Coordinates of C-alpha atoms and ligand atoms in Angstrom, one line a residue:
M22 CA 137.2 175.0 296.7
Y23 CA 133.9 173.2 297.2
W24 CA 130.5 173.2 295.4
K25 CA 128.1 170.4 295.4
K26 CA 127.2 168.4 292.3
R27 CA 123.6 168.6 291.0
S28 CA 121.6 165.9 289.2
H29 CA 120.6 166.2 285.6
E30 CA 117.1 166.8 286.7
Q31 CA 118.1 169.6 289.1
V32 CA 120.2 171.2 286.4
K33 CA 117.5 171.1 283.9
E34 CA 115.0 172.5 286.4
Y35 CA 117.2 175.4 287.2
I36 CA 117.8 176.3 283.6
F37 CA 114.2 176.2 282.6
K38 CA 113.3 178.4 285.5
A39 CA 115.8 180.8 284.4
L40 CA 114.5 180.8 280.9
D41 CA 111.1 181.3 282.2
Q42 CA 112.3 184.5 284.0
N43 CA 113.4 185.8 280.7
L44 CA 110.8 187.4 278.5
D45 CA 109.9 184.9 276.0
Y46 CA 109.5 186.2 272.5
R47 CA 106.6 183.8 272.2
G48 CA 105.0 184.8 275.5
D49 CA 102.2 187.3 276.2
R50 CA 104.4 190.3 276.9
P51 CA 104.3 192.9 274.2
I52 CA 108.1 193.0 273.0
L53 CA 108.2 195.7 270.3
G54 CA 111.6 197.4 270.5
I55 CA 114.1 194.7 270.7
P56 CA 116.2 194.0 267.6
G57 CA 116.2 190.2 268.4
T58 CA 113.9 187.3 268.3
Y59 CA 113.8 183.5 268.4
L60 CA 115.6 181.5 265.9
D61 CA 114.1 180.9 262.6
T62 CA 111.4 178.3 262.9
T63 CA 111.6 176.6 259.5
E64 CA 114.8 174.9 260.8
F65 CA 114.6 175.5 264.4
Y66 CA 111.1 174.6 265.3
P67 CA 110.3 175.1 268.9
D68 CA 108.0 172.1 269.5
A69 CA 110.7 169.6 268.7
P70 CA 109.9 167.0 271.4
F71 CA 113.5 166.6 272.6
L72 CA 113.7 170.1 273.5
K73 CA 111.9 169.8 276.7
D74 CA 114.6 167.5 278.1
A75 CA 117.4 169.6 276.6
P76 CA 118.0 172.8 278.6
F77 CA 121.0 174.0 276.5
M78 CA 119.5 173.5 273.2
S79 CA 116.3 175.1 274.5
A80 CA 118.4 178.1 275.6
M81 CA 119.8 178.1 272.0
V82 CA 116.3 178.2 270.4
R83 CA 115.1 180.8 272.8
N84 CA 118.1 182.9 271.9
P85 CA 118.7 185.2 275.0
N86 CA 121.2 188.0 274.5
H87 CA 123.8 188.5 277.2
I88 CA 125.3 191.9 275.9
G89 CA 127.3 193.8 278.4
V90 CA 128.7 192.6 281.8
H91 CA 126.3 191.3 284.4
T92 CA 128.3 191.4 287.6
L93 CA 128.7 195.2 287.7
S94 CA 125.4 196.1 289.3
E95 CA 122.3 194.6 290.8
D96 CA 120.3 195.8 287.8
S97 CA 120.3 193.6 284.8
V98 CA 121.8 195.0 281.6
L99 CA 118.6 194.1 279.5
E100 CA 115.7 193.2 281.8
V101 CA 114.1 191.0 279.1
F102 CA 116.9 188.4 279.7
E103 CA 117.2 188.7 283.5
G104 CA 116.8 185.1 284.2
T105 CA 119.7 183.7 282.3
Q106 CA 121.9 186.8 282.9
K107 CA 121.6 185.8 286.5
I108 CA 123.1 182.4 285.7
E109 CA 126.1 184.2 284.1
K110 CA 126.6 186.2 287.2
E111 CA 126.5 183.0 289.3
L112 CA 129.0 181.3 286.9
V113 CA 131.5 184.4 287.3
K114 CA 131.0 184.2 291.0
L115 CA 131.6 180.4 291.2
V116 CA 134.8 180.3 289.0
A117 CA 136.2 183.5 290.7
E118 CA 135.6 182.5 294.2
E119 CA 135.7 178.7 294.2
I120 CA 138.2 178.0 291.6
F121 CA 140.4 181.1 291.7
N122 CA 139.8 181.8 295.4
G123 CA 138.6 185.3 295.2
D124 CA 137.1 187.3 298.1
V125 CA 133.3 187.2 298.0
D126 CA 131.9 189.7 295.5
H127 CA 135.3 191.1 294.7
Q128 CA 135.5 190.1 291.0
D129 CA 133.7 190.9 287.7
G130 CA 133.7 189.1 284.6
Y131 CA 131.8 187.9 281.4
V132 CA 131.8 185.0 278.9
A133 CA 133.8 186.3 276.1
T134 CA 134.0 184.5 272.6
G135 CA 137.2 182.8 273.6
G136 CA 140.7 183.2 275.0
T137 CA 141.7 185.5 272.3
E138 CA 139.0 188.0 273.2
A139 CA 139.5 187.7 277.0
N140 CA 143.2 188.3 276.5
I141 CA 142.7 191.3 274.4
Q142 CA 139.8 192.6 276.7
A143 CA 142.6 192.6 279.7
M144 CA 145.1 194.4 277.4
W145 CA 142.5 196.9 276.5
I146 CA 141.5 197.6 280.1
Y147 CA 145.1 198.0 281.3
R148 CA 145.9 200.2 278.3
N149 CA 143.1 202.5 279.3
Y150 CA 143.9 202.3 282.9
F151 CA 147.5 203.5 282.4
R152 CA 146.3 206.3 280.1
N153 CA 143.4 207.6 282.2
K154 CA 145.1 207.1 285.7
F155 CA 148.7 208.1 284.7
G156 CA 148.4 210.0 281.6
A157 CA 150.3 207.4 279.8
R158 CA 150.9 207.9 275.9
L159 CA 150.5 205.0 273.5
G160 CA 154.3 204.7 272.9
E161 CA 154.8 204.4 276.7
I162 CA 152.8 201.2 277.1
G163 CA 154.4 197.6 276.6
V164 CA 152.9 194.2 276.6
V165 CA 155.4 191.7 278.2
Y166 CA 155.2 188.0 277.4
S167 CA 157.3 185.0 276.9
Q168 CA 158.0 183.5 273.4
D169 CA 155.8 180.6 274.2
S170 CA 152.8 182.8 274.7
H171 CA 149.8 182.5 272.5
Y172 CA 149.5 184.5 269.4
S173 CA 146.5 186.6 270.8
M174 CA 149.2 188.6 272.6
P175 CA 150.8 190.1 269.4
K176 CA 147.4 190.2 267.9
G177 CA 146.1 192.3 270.7
A178 CA 149.1 194.5 270.8
N179 CA 148.7 195.2 267.1
I180 CA 145.0 196.1 267.6
L181 CA 145.6 198.2 270.6
N182 CA 148.9 200.0 269.3
L183 CA 151.0 198.6 272.1
T184 CA 154.7 197.6 272.0
N185 CA 155.6 194.0 272.2
I186 CA 158.3 193.0 274.6
I187 CA 158.9 189.3 274.1
L188 CA 160.9 187.2 276.6
E189 CA 163.1 184.3 275.9
V190 CA 162.6 181.1 277.6
D191 CA 165.1 178.3 278.4
S192 CA 164.9 175.7 275.6
E193 CA 164.5 172.9 278.1
T194 CA 162.7 174.1 281.1
R195 CA 160.5 176.6 279.1
E196 CA 161.0 179.0 282.0
I197 CA 161.4 182.7 281.3
K198 CA 165.0 183.5 281.5
K199 CA 165.8 186.2 284.1
E200 CA 168.5 187.5 282.0
S201 CA 166.2 188.0 279.1
L202 CA 163.5 189.7 281.3
E203 CA 166.2 192.2 282.7
Q204 CA 167.7 192.8 279.2
K205 CA 164.4 193.3 277.4
I206 CA 162.9 195.6 280.1
K207 CA 166.0 197.6 280.1
E208 CA 166.0 198.1 276.4
A209 CA 162.2 198.9 276.5
T210 CA 162.8 201.5 279.2
Q211 CA 165.5 203.1 277.1
D212 CA 163.0 203.2 274.4
G213 CA 160.5 205.1 276.5
I214 CA 158.3 202.4 277.8
K215 CA 157.1 203.2 281.3
Y216 CA 153.9 201.1 281.8
F217 CA 153.9 197.3 281.6
I218 CA 151.1 195.0 280.7
V219 CA 152.6 191.6 282.0
I220 CA 151.1 188.4 280.9
A221 CA 151.8 185.3 282.9
N222 CA 150.9 181.9 281.3
L223 CA 149.0 179.3 283.2
S224 CA 149.9 176.8 280.6
T225 CA 151.1 177.6 277.3
T226 CA 149.4 176.0 274.4
M227 CA 152.4 174.2 273.0
F228 CA 154.2 173.1 276.2
G229 CA 151.9 173.3 279.0
S230 CA 154.6 175.4 280.7
V231 CA 153.5 177.7 283.6
D232 CA 155.2 181.0 284.2
D233 CA 156.4 182.1 287.6
I234 CA 153.8 184.8 288.5
D235 CA 155.6 185.7 291.7
M236 CA 159.0 186.2 290.0
L237 CA 157.4 188.6 287.4
G238 CA 155.5 190.4 290.1
D239 CA 158.6 190.8 292.3
Y240 CA 160.6 191.9 289.5
F241 CA 158.4 194.7 288.4
T242 CA 157.7 195.7 291.9
K243 CA 161.4 196.1 292.6
L244 CA 161.8 198.0 289.5
N245 CA 159.3 200.5 290.9
V246 CA 157.2 200.9 287.7
Q247 CA 153.5 200.7 287.0
F248 CA 152.5 197.2 285.8
K249 CA 149.6 194.9 285.9
I250 CA 149.6 191.1 285.6
H251 CA 147.0 189.3 283.5
V252 CA 147.0 185.5 283.6
D253 CA 146.4 183.5 280.4
A254 CA 144.7 180.4 281.7
A255 CA 142.8 179.8 278.5
Y256 CA 144.0 176.3 278.4
G257 CA 144.9 175.6 281.9
G258 CA 142.2 177.4 283.9
F259 CA 139.8 174.4 284.4
I260 CA 142.5 171.8 285.1
Y261 CA 145.5 173.2 287.0
P262 CA 143.7 174.6 290.0
F263 CA 142.2 171.2 290.5
T264 CA 145.5 169.2 290.1
N265 CA 147.7 171.7 292.1
T266 CA 146.4 172.4 295.5
T267 CA 149.1 175.0 296.1
S268 CA 148.5 177.0 292.9
R269 CA 149.8 180.6 293.1
F270 CA 147.2 181.5 290.5
T271 CA 144.5 182.7 292.7
F272 CA 142.9 186.1 293.6
Q273 CA 144.6 185.8 296.9
N274 CA 147.9 186.5 295.2
P275 CA 147.9 190.3 294.8
Y276 CA 149.9 189.9 291.6
M277 CA 147.0 188.3 289.7
N278 CA 144.7 191.0 288.6
S279 CA 142.8 189.3 285.9
I280 CA 142.5 185.9 284.2
T281 CA 141.4 184.2 281.2
A282 CA 139.9 180.7 281.4
D283 CA 138.4 179.1 278.4
G284 CA 135.5 176.8 278.8
H285 CA 136.0 175.4 275.2
K286 CA 139.4 174.0 276.0
M287 CA 139.4 171.7 279.2
L288 CA 135.9 172.2 280.3
Q289 CA 134.4 170.8 277.2
T290 CA 131.9 173.5 276.6
P291 CA 130.8 174.7 273.1
Y292 CA 133.0 177.2 271.3
G293 CA 132.2 180.8 272.3
T294 CA 132.9 180.3 276.1
G295 CA 136.1 182.2 277.0
L296 CA 135.7 183.4 280.6
F297 CA 137.3 186.7 281.5
L298 CA 137.6 187.6 285.1
I299 CA 139.1 190.7 286.7
R300 CA 139.1 192.4 290.2
K301 CA 136.4 194.8 290.7
G302 CA 137.1 198.5 289.7
Y303 CA 138.7 197.9 286.4
F304 CA 135.8 197.4 283.9
D305 CA 135.0 201.2 284.1
F306 CA 138.1 202.0 282.0
V307 CA 136.4 200.3 279.0
K308 CA 133.0 201.7 279.5
T309 CA 131.6 202.7 276.2
E310 CA 129.5 205.8 277.0
E311 CA 128.1 205.7 273.3
A312 CA 126.2 202.5 274.0
Q313 CA 123.3 204.6 274.8
Y314 CA 120.6 202.2 273.8
I315 CA 121.9 199.4 276.2
P316 CA 120.5 200.3 279.7
G317 CA 123.7 198.9 281.5
K318 CA 126.1 200.2 279.0
D319 CA 128.7 198.0 277.4
F320 CA 132.2 197.1 278.6
T321 CA 133.1 194.2 276.4
I322 CA 134.8 193.8 273.0
S323 CA 132.1 191.5 271.7
G324 CA 128.7 193.3 272.1
S325 CA 125.8 190.9 271.5
R326 CA 126.5 187.4 272.7
S327 CA 124.6 184.2 273.2
G328 CA 123.3 183.5 276.8
A329 CA 123.5 179.8 276.0
N330 CA 127.2 179.9 276.2
A331 CA 127.2 181.0 279.8
I332 CA 124.6 178.4 280.5
S333 CA 126.7 175.7 279.1
M334 CA 129.6 176.4 281.3
W335 CA 127.4 176.6 284.5
M336 CA 125.8 173.4 283.6
I337 CA 129.0 171.4 283.2
L338 CA 130.4 172.8 286.5
Q339 CA 127.2 171.9 288.3
I340 CA 126.7 168.4 286.9
H341 CA 130.1 167.4 288.1
G342 CA 130.5 169.4 291.4
S343 CA 134.0 170.3 292.5
E344 CA 134.9 166.8 293.6
G345 CA 133.8 165.3 290.4
W346 CA 135.6 167.6 288.2
K347 CA 138.8 167.3 290.3
Y348 CA 138.6 163.4 289.9
K349 CA 138.3 163.9 286.1
M350 CA 141.1 166.2 285.8
E351 CA 143.4 164.1 288.1
T352 CA 142.5 161.1 286.0
L353 CA 143.8 162.9 282.9
C354 CA 147.0 163.8 284.9
D355 CA 147.5 160.2 285.9
K356 CA 147.2 159.1 282.3
T357 CA 149.7 161.7 281.1
E358 CA 152.0 160.6 284.0
R359 CA 151.9 156.9 282.7
I360 CA 153.0 158.0 279.2
C361 CA 155.8 160.1 280.7
K362 CA 157.0 157.0 282.5
K363 CA 157.0 155.0 279.4
L364 CA 158.8 157.6 277.4
E365 CA 161.6 157.7 280.1
R366 CA 162.1 154.0 279.9
M367 CA 162.5 154.4 276.2
G368 CA 165.0 157.2 276.7
V369 CA 162.8 159.8 275.0
E370 CA 163.2 163.5 276.1
Y371 CA 160.2 165.5 276.7
F372 CA 158.8 168.5 278.6
R373 CA 155.8 168.4 281.0
N374 CA 154.5 170.3 283.8
P375 CA 153.4 167.7 286.5
H376 CA 150.0 169.3 287.0
L377 CA 149.0 169.4 283.3
N378 CA 148.1 166.9 280.5
I379 CA 150.4 168.2 277.8
I380 CA 153.6 166.4 276.8
A381 CA 156.0 168.0 274.4
I382 CA 158.3 165.4 272.9
K383 CA 161.6 166.4 271.3
A384 CA 161.0 166.0 267.6
K385 CA 164.3 164.2 266.9
Y386 CA 162.9 161.1 268.6
M387 CA 160.3 160.4 265.9
S388 CA 159.5 160.6 262.3
K389 CA 157.1 163.1 260.8
E390 CA 155.1 160.1 259.6
L391 CA 154.6 158.9 263.1
A392 CA 153.6 162.3 264.3
N393 CA 151.2 162.8 261.6
K394 CA 149.6 159.3 262.0
Y395 CA 148.6 160.3 265.5
Y396 CA 147.9 163.9 264.8
L397 CA 150.5 165.2 267.1
V398 CA 150.9 169.0 266.8
A399 CA 154.3 170.4 265.9
D400 CA 155.7 173.8 267.4
S401 CA 156.1 175.1 263.9
Y402 CA 154.6 174.4 260.6
E403 CA 156.9 177.0 258.9
F404 CA 160.3 175.9 260.2
E405 CA 161.7 172.5 261.0
P406 CA 159.8 171.3 264.1
E407 CA 161.7 170.8 267.4
W408 CA 158.8 169.5 269.4
F409 CA 155.8 167.4 268.9
K410 CA 153.0 167.5 271.5
I411 CA 150.5 165.1 272.8
V412 CA 147.4 166.5 274.6
V413 CA 145.7 164.0 276.8
M414 CA 142.2 165.1 276.3
P415 CA 139.1 163.2 277.6
H416 CA 138.5 161.5 274.2
V417 CA 142.1 159.9 274.2
K418 CA 141.8 156.3 274.7
Q419 CA 144.4 154.1 276.5
G420 CA 144.5 151.8 273.3
T421 CA 145.5 154.7 271.3
I422 CA 148.2 155.7 273.6
D423 CA 149.5 152.1 273.8
A424 CA 149.5 151.9 270.0
F425 CA 151.4 155.2 269.7
L426 CA 154.1 154.1 272.2
M427 CA 154.5 150.8 270.5
D428 CA 154.9 152.5 267.1
L429 CA 157.5 154.9 268.7
D430 CA 159.3 152.0 270.3
S431 CA 159.7 150.0 267.1
E432 CA 160.7 153.2 265.2
L433 CA 163.5 153.7 267.8
R434 CA 164.6 150.1 267.8
G435 CA 164.8 150.2 264.0
R436 CA 167.2 153.1 264.2
K437 CA 169.7 151.3 266.5
Ligands
PLP248 C1 143.6 178.5 273.1 C2 144.4 179.6 273.8 C3 144.1 180.9 273.6 C4 143.1 181.4 272.7 O1 141.9 181.0 272.9 P1 140.7 181.0 271.7 O2 139.7 180.6 272.6 O3 141.2 180.1 270.7 O4 140.6 182.4 271.3 C5 144.9 181.7 274.3 N1 145.9 181.3 275.2 C6 146.1 180.0 275.3 C7 147.3 179.7 276.2 C8 145.4 179.2 274.6 O5 145.7 177.8 274.8

């Protein structure tokens, strides 16, 4: 993995050049047929002086539409926004090839609204793949995921009419239990499920636990059934590959067919930046032929979407370079490690994956008041919580961590 960092000036110049390659609604070209325009000028006036130094804000105000998928062909989907669509294409290439080690030009992708959409996009593609390629009926397709998975899985299964197959995890290690996998798949098979959309988590939201993609892939391969694995790295996608150099979550692993990696979690981009990546050859299963007025057709759930989102992801990756981002993510992991060591000394039990910045602490070690004071998140707001989690995000100051640990320590001493 390597890409060079660019200076703010270089990033700025690159984005403004791309914006100039788009047709400007304010420019000389006669744009008569497009149902889009610049932002309302009463509030978003284009001559605000700061805009000339603010490429992202300028992109917002110019309002390019990135509808469709831009990696599918050399032609742009909407020629009017060719300049910034090229940046999205470069972003997909960079993340797929540098961060997830894909072969050159072997992946497609787009910037979805978020992890939810990207996960559902994957499920949608595989559902149609099984139907079109193998004649699968709806009742024969299941979505397999652990109980710690994000709720976008049942949401997607609901929308797409798929059967949920939920696997139990070990209460301590948060690993998928092999017995549960065998049992649940056996039951599903008896119920007529023949095709499996398998989700492997590259960091669950609550625990930062990481599923064993090879165990899952080997299991379904041995079973000799049709399956596809989608990786949900909505949370972990922009940290784990940087902190674990032997990650199995790369396109070199044949089991990984597609992946979700949110910008708006660890990459600190604005909301609306859920990157979806998939091996080439799969987007066609969700081609909407009826999208007649879009020259390149549409393959996404979302339709119109802001080009500024893709630009924001590209900018952040460029300003840091791979080395800079790696340093930043390693620093978060070091900070997390330090908290873990303190917890151990205090005799507090927790779960943590060493390559991630999430610590799930057993709820019995602290009062709800303490958890609330530091905005820790509980595993359930409906039932009695079993875990409270800390997420060591970039805004978390060492002083806050120290204060929390001191409060926890005095609570525990008070109990004795
Ligand atoms: C946040 C998250 C999602 C959903 O992402 P949104 O961007 O909120 O739609 C999916 N999976 C995991 C593991 C997440 O952490």
